[in-house]
Every structure is written in structure tokens, then in C-alpha cells.
Amino acid sequence: MDKIFYVTTPIYYVNASPHIGHAYTTIVADVMARYHRMNGYRTFFLTGTDEHGDKIAEAARKAGVTPKEYADGISGQFRALWPELSVTNDYFIRTTDENHIKTVKSILQDVYDKGDIYFGSYEGYYCVGCERFYMEKELVDGKCPDHQTEPEYRKESNYFFRMGKYQDWLIRYIQDHPDFIRPERYRNEALAFLREPLEDLCISRPKSRLTWGITLPFDENYVTYVWFDALINYITGIGYPGGENFPVFWPAAQHLIAKDILKPHGIYWPTMLKAAGIEPYRHLNVHGYWNVDQSKMSKSLGNVVKPLELKDKYGLDAFRYFLLRDMVFGLDSSFSEESFVQRTNADLANDLGNLVSRVIAMTVKYFDGKVPASSQTEPIDQALIDTAKRVIREAGAAFEELAFHKTLMAIWELIGTANKYIVEQEPWNLARNPDRRERLGTLLYHLLETLRTVAVLITPFMPGTGAKILGQLGIEEIDRQDYTTIAGWGGLPAGRSLKPGPTLFPRIELKKETLAPPPPPKAEIPPVKPEIEFADFEKVDLRVAVILKAEPVPKSNKLLKLLIDIGEERTIVAGISKAYKPEELIGKKVVVVANLKPTKLMGVESRGMILATDAADTLTVLTFDREPEAGGRVR
Ligand code: MSP
């Protein structure tokens, strides 16, 4: 198979400055691009900004400038940020670029000529924040569930894309390509959307209301709906239709997004491509959300985390490491400066930093700073080499599954093994005995080789640190080293002079001007109930359930009606609507008591009960940190 890799980030809206969420997706894309480049893939990495639509027009109006002036400013902030975070995108696309606009128009014309775009009228609730119409039942207390604002009621004649026509095709495509949308929970979520009839998509806005957009090629009184314009960036960014990069990279396309924009990417985009006669992308990789100190990040809460501030305070590689190590790809994570500082001190200053400084310092002290020769190996040396080889394999395998935290855990296992090897072998004692000089040299040789291996493995994540360690080992150029073959023990020639450098990660103190709000008071812990027999416990049949559908129970402010799959489909009613929005639950795997006697709640029959804890100040349902099959037993 050709070694081709193409990764994209969402193109970010230019109505707000970049924050940690944007930085996370873009740094993940960068780590993936660097990893593939190192492994000899021809790689293309695309990011950019999404500049049309109501949202931007409104922000510009408030700022008293034209939309283009406004877009130029914030797009410039994104563009300038990426090099500061060592992001190596190959291109930065803007939806206001001439060639993008031209291609959007030509695709619209093609789809129109084919009969897949028609003129019709529509009325409904429209949320400007989301740039979309909502069905009444999707609103929570009459408000948009994402923005908590009341949508506007709009009635308009507009152009529609016959998305519904492609529903069956898309369901089949997702079913036939199990890794099209991943991790699996988001594939389930997309399939859950597709259980409802797929409505046609309104793809225009009348110029009487909005002029900031791409004029429809077949009706100059309308501009294009911002999503129909924005998604196309993924192909215009590699030169579609005529450019030579398009046929090379498109078959390998991997999109990276967070769960907020699953629907446009998992539903609109594949059907748009199908209508335009273009093959679907290869993978949609969906990650969770960064919250901050357990709360949603928002301007009004004043808890927006700015990537540059963290970088300037604590260093770029510590920031990149934390983001990739602390989030399990696909699940939500909570950022706090305390945990960031703790992790940096433990993993970087202690484990990695100490290993590097001890090994280099001992080589300087005992061998005049020159790589010693390795002579006869002992079983403990072989054990270190075996660990290194296994770690390289495991780190690579985890990477392919997007389990970046596991890749890093594997690398840290090797670092831990090397630190233990030093403690057990006590090189400082060997140094006192001139007869053990050869053994001392062998020991340091293996440690230096371990450093070389670690340095290459961490390079996609922490490019600066990887290069610094290799620099200390006298290796300047790591480009084109293959991530999977660096294990060839013996890469360091004996006699080479090391170039000792400063400490990689000095221990850091929490420097917090903006102290986090105090943690919520602890809920009272209820006493443990009287003991029961194991046989009694065994009567409870707990199962893995996938939530397929979720909607509020009318007139109830607590209850949600859930359609679940536990090997069979069932309806249950759960009192969790204060803690979860319906759409947040779809695709989640939870634990359900499957053999509870059915009961009726507010007129709806419930066959089972979801497990949740109220130990935080809100309800939290139990989920899994892997992806078990629906219906599996829980014991
Ligand atoms: N312009 C659209 C995307 C169009 S793509 C054809 C858009 N822009 S956005 O500025 O709102 O960016 C959303 C994306 O930013 C998320 O999908 C994710 O990649 C990133 N994040 C924004 N906030 C985030 C968190 N709190 N946590 C993690 N990533 C999040 O949607």
C-alpha cells in the first residue's frame, strides 16, 4: 500500500480567539503528521479558518468593522499561533480564498444541474450560534441546548440539498466500513441520527438577511449556507479539482474533529461528496471535549484557557505532552493547572528529565563524555533491550488506534525500566572498582541507547525535547528515522562525544494568578448498607447498554426517555435531564439493571434502570473506558 497520509483539523470560526480546544485538535493533527512523516509517509496536513456566515457577520457588526476586516484579524491570530506551538501544517486555508470560493460554486452548480438541489420553503427555529434550524422537540425549555439562547423563528424560501436521498446509501456505507467513523461510540451516534428520517438540508440564506457568504451560482439573491461552504475546504485545500495533490492525498483523508461537529462531518459531508461524485473520506476521528476545572469552558465563566499563556508559563513541550497524555481520545477530559503542574513534575522533571541528566552526567564523569563500548551483555541488559523493543511495538500499535495516552504510557514504561536498571546496577559502585570498568561501559552504553530510543519515540509529541536529547547524544538529524526500526540497538557509535546540555525540565511551581474556584463542597457520603449474600447480588442482571435515542419526557423537568440497545432494544426512563442534554447521551455506553420489574413514569413504561452516582454535586452516569459490546454482562 502507498504510504500516503492526509490529516485535517476543523477550520475554526473567526468569531473568537484560539483556546485550548482548538490547540488540542491541531496538536493531535501535528503529532499524527510528524509520526507519519518520520515513518516515511508522504504527508499533507491542512488547517485553516471558516469565515462566512451569520456568526461572523454579527461579531463584525458588534466590533464596528467589515466582516472581512474582522475575519482577517482573527484568522491572522490562528495562523500566527500554530508555528508558536510547533505545528507543521502544510497549508492554511481560508474560506475567503478565491480558489475555494470558485470551487464551492462549481460544486453547487454540478449538484444543482444533477437535480439534487431544489427551491422550497422552510420555517422553524433557528439558532445563530449553531447556524442551523432546530426541531421543536430538540429545544430544551424553548432554548438551544448548546447556547442556552432562544432561537429565532424564521420563515424563508430557500434552496435545499436532497440529503434524504442518500440516507440508505450512507447507513450501508457506515455499516460496511466499521472504521469510517471512530471511536465506535461516535459511529453509533451517527447511526443513531440515521435511524430518524434524514431531512433535506437547507443550503442557502437570502441576501436580504445575510450577504456575508458565497453567492449561489444559480441565484444571485442567495448566499451559501456556511457548512456547505466550509466542509468543501477539505478538498479545495489540496487543490480539487485540477491540482496534483488531490488524487494523491484524498484517498487517504483523515478528518479530526471534536464531538460537537459530528453531524455535519458524519452526515452532511459524506452525502455532499456522494452527490458531487467524489469518494468519501477515509476516516473521521472524533475526540471528546476539554472542560476546565470540571466546568464547560466559556467566555462568560471567564475560564477560557489560552494556549500561549500556558506555553509561556510552563514551556511548549510540557503543554503538548499534557494534552496528549491526559485525554483519552474520544472521551472528555478536564483541564486544571494543578494537574498540569503535577504531571509535568512527575513525568517530565522526575522520570524523563532525571534519566537524561543522570546518564549524560555519568558518561561525562566516568568516560570523559564519550560513548563507551558495549562488551558482554548480561540478562538484565537483555531485559532492558527486550523492553525497549516491546515498547516500540506497543507504542506504534496504540498510535494506530489513536490511543495516544497509551503510546506515551508505553514510552514511560521504558523510561521507568531504565531508571530501575540504574538503581539496581549501581553504576557509582562499579566506578570505584577498576576491574569493573568494562561492565560500567556496557551499562552506560545500554542507557545511552535507551535515551536515543526514547528521544525518537517522543519526537512527534515533544519535538523540541526529542531534538535536545538527540543533540546531547551528538545526533543532529533525526528526520527520516523510522519510528518502528529505531530499535536496531547499536545506533550510537562508541567513541562519539556527547554534548551535555542544560536540565530539560526544571521542577515547576504552580504559578497561578487566576486561581481556580474552590472545589464544590463534598456531598455527604451515606453509610454503607447492611451486608447481603452473594446470591442476592447475583439476582441483579447488569448489562452494557448503548443509548440510541434520548428525548425529554413531556411535562417533566427531570425525566428523559431513552431508547437503549442491550442486545435487544428497550425503552427506559431516567431522571437525569438536569445533568445531561439528550444529545450528549446518544452513543454513550452505560450500565443498566436489565431485570428490574417494568414501571410507568409520567405515563411512559420504563424497562430497566441506568446506574449513576450522585457523589459529585450532580448526577454522573457510569460509562466504560473501553468499548464493550452492547448487551455484555457487568459483574
Ligand atoms: N467552523 C466550524 C468547523 C468547520 S469544519 C469544516 C467550527 N469551528 S469552531 O471554531 O467552533 O471549532 C470547533 C472545533 O474546535 C471542535 O470540533 C474541536 O476540534 C475544537 N474545540 C473547540 N472547543 C473544544 C473543547 N472544549 N475541547 C476540545 N476541542 C474543542 O465548528
Coordinates of N, CA, C and O and ligand atoms in Angstrom, one line a residue, residues 9-16 19-26 49-51 55 78 226-227 229-234 256-262 264-265 287-291 296-297 327, ligand 1:
T9 N -7.7 19.4 10.3 CA -8.4 19.8 11.5 C -9.7 20.5 11.0 O -9.8 20.9 9.8
P10 N -10.7 20.8 11.9 CA -11.8 21.6 11.5 C -11.2 23.0 11.1 O -10.1 23.4 11.7
I11 N -11.8 23.7 10.2 CA -11.4 25.1 10.1 C -12.2 25.9 11.1 O -13.4 25.8 11.2
Y12 N -11.4 26.7 11.9 CA -12.0 27.3 13.0 C -12.8 28.6 12.7 O -12.3 29.3 11.8
Y13 N -13.9 28.8 13.4 CA -14.6 30.1 13.2 C -13.8 31.2 13.6 O -13.0 31.1 14.6
V14 N -13.9 32.3 12.9 CA -13.1 33.5 13.3 C -13.9 34.5 14.1 O -13.6 35.7 14.1
N15 N -14.8 34.0 14.9 CA -15.5 34.9 15.8 C -14.9 35.0 17.2 O -15.4 35.7 18.1
A16 N -13.9 34.1 17.5 CA -13.3 34.2 18.8 C -11.9 33.7 18.7 O -11.5 32.9 17.8
H19 N -8.4 28.9 21.6 CA -8.2 28.4 23.0 C -7.7 27.0 23.0 O -7.4 26.4 22.0
I20 N -7.7 26.4 24.2 CA -7.1 25.1 24.4 C -7.8 24.0 23.6 O -7.1 23.1 23.1
G21 N -9.1 24.1 23.3 CA -9.8 23.1 22.5 C -9.2 23.1 21.1 O -9.0 22.1 20.5
H22 N -9.1 24.3 20.5 CA -8.5 24.4 19.1 C -7.1 23.9 19.1 O -6.7 23.2 18.2
A23 N -6.4 24.3 20.2 CA -5.0 23.8 20.3 C -4.9 22.3 20.3 O -4.0 21.7 19.7
Y24 N -5.8 21.7 21.1 CA -5.7 20.2 21.2 C -5.9 19.5 19.9 O -5.0 18.7 19.5
T25 N -6.9 19.9 19.1 CA -7.2 19.2 17.8 C -6.0 19.4 16.9 O -5.5 18.5 16.2
T26 N -5.5 20.6 16.9 CA -4.4 21.0 15.9 C -3.1 20.3 16.4 O -2.3 19.8 15.5
T49 N -9.2 28.5 8.5 CA -10.3 29.3 9.2 C -11.6 29.3 8.3 O -11.5 29.4 7.1
D50 N -12.7 29.3 9.0 CA -14.1 29.2 8.5 C -14.7 30.6 8.7 O -14.9 31.1 9.8
E51 N -14.9 31.4 7.6 CA -15.0 32.8 7.8 C -16.4 33.4 7.4 O -16.6 34.6 7.6
K55 N -22.7 34.2 12.1 CA -22.0 34.4 13.4 C -20.9 35.4 13.2 O -20.7 36.3 14.1
F78 N -5.0 32.8 14.4 CA -4.8 31.4 14.3 C -3.5 31.1 13.5 O -2.7 30.2 13.9
V226 N -23.2 28.2 5.5 CA -21.8 28.2 5.9 C -21.2 26.8 5.9 O -20.1 26.6 5.5
W227 N -22.0 25.8 6.3 CA -21.5 24.4 6.4 C -21.2 23.9 5.0 O -20.3 23.1 4.7
D229 N -20.3 25.5 2.5 CA -19.1 26.1 2.0 C -17.9 25.6 2.8 O -16.9 25.1 2.1
A230 N -18.0 25.5 4.1 CA -16.8 25.2 4.9 C -16.3 23.7 4.7 O -15.1 23.5 4.6
L231 N -17.2 22.8 4.6 CA -16.8 21.4 4.5 C -15.9 21.1 3.3 O -15.0 20.3 3.2
I232 N -16.2 21.9 2.2 CA -15.5 21.7 1.0 C -14.1 22.1 1.1 O -13.2 21.7 0.2
N233 N -13.7 22.8 2.1 CA -12.3 23.2 2.3 C -11.3 22.0 2.3 O -10.2 22.1 1.9
Y234 N -11.9 20.8 2.7 CA -11.0 19.7 2.8 C -10.5 19.2 1.5 O -9.6 18.4 1.4
L256 N -10.0 15.2 11.6 CA -10.0 15.2 13.1 C -11.0 16.2 13.5 O -10.9 17.4 13.1
I257 N -11.9 15.9 14.4 CA -12.9 16.9 14.9 C -13.2 16.5 16.4 O -12.9 15.4 16.9
A258 N -13.9 17.4 17.1 CA -14.5 17.1 18.4 C -15.9 16.7 18.2 O -16.5 16.9 17.1
K259 N -16.5 16.1 19.2 CA -17.9 15.6 19.1 C -18.9 16.6 18.7 O -20.0 16.2 18.3
D260 N -18.6 17.9 18.9 CA -19.6 18.9 18.7 C -20.0 19.0 17.2 O -21.1 19.5 16.9
I261 N -19.1 18.6 16.3 CA -19.5 18.8 14.9 C -19.5 17.4 14.2 O -19.1 17.3 13.0
L262 N -20.0 16.4 14.9 CA -20.1 15.1 14.3 C -21.1 15.1 13.2 O -20.9 14.5 12.2
P264 N -22.4 17.4 11.0 CA -22.0 17.9 9.7 C -21.0 17.0 9.0 O -21.0 16.8 7.8
H265 N -20.0 16.5 9.8 CA -19.0 15.7 9.2 C -19.4 14.3 8.9 O -18.9 13.7 8.0
H287 N -12.9 13.3 18.8 CA -12.4 13.3 20.2 C -13.5 14.0 21.1 O -14.4 14.6 20.6
G288 N -13.2 13.9 22.4 CA -14.1 14.5 23.3 C -13.8 16.0 23.6 O -13.0 16.6 22.9
Y289 N -14.4 16.5 24.7 CA -14.3 17.9 25.0 C -13.4 18.1 26.1 O -13.4 17.4 27.1
W290 N -12.6 19.2 26.1 CA -11.8 19.7 27.2 C -12.7 20.6 28.0 O -13.3 21.5 27.5
N291 N -13.0 20.2 29.3 CA -13.6 21.1 30.2 C -12.5 21.7 31.0 O -11.4 21.3 31.0
K296 N -17.7 23.5 31.8 CA -17.6 23.8 30.4 C -16.8 25.1 30.3 O -17.0 26.0 31.1
M297 N -16.0 25.2 29.3 CA -15.2 26.4 29.1 C -16.1 27.5 28.4 O -16.8 27.1 27.5
M327 N -5.7 13.3 27.9 CA -7.1 13.0 27.3 C -7.0 11.6 26.7 O -6.1 11.3 26.0
Ligands
MSP1 N1 -16.1 26.2 11.7 C1 -16.6 25.0 12.3 C2 -15.9 23.8 11.7 C3 -16.0 23.7 10.2 S1 -15.1 22.4 9.6 C4 -15.5 22.2 8.0 C5 -16.4 25.0 13.8 N2 -15.5 25.9 14.3 S2 -15.1 26.0 15.8 O1 -14.2 27.1 15.9 O2 -16.2 26.1 16.7 O3 -14.2 24.8 16.2 C6 -14.8 23.6 16.7 C7 -13.7 22.6 16.9 O4 -12.7 23.2 17.8 C8 -14.1 21.3 17.6 O5 -14.6 20.4 16.8 C9 -12.7 20.9 18.2 O6 -11.9 20.5 17.2 C10 -12.2 22.2 18.7 N3 -12.7 22.5 20.0 C11 -13.4 23.7 20.4 N4 -13.7 23.6 21.7 C12 -13.2 22.4 22.2 C13 -13.1 21.9 23.5 N5 -13.6 22.5 24.6 N6 -12.5 20.7 23.7 C14 -11.9 20.1 22.6 N7 -11.9 20.6 21.4 C15 -12.8 21.6 21.1 O7 -17.0 24.3 14.5

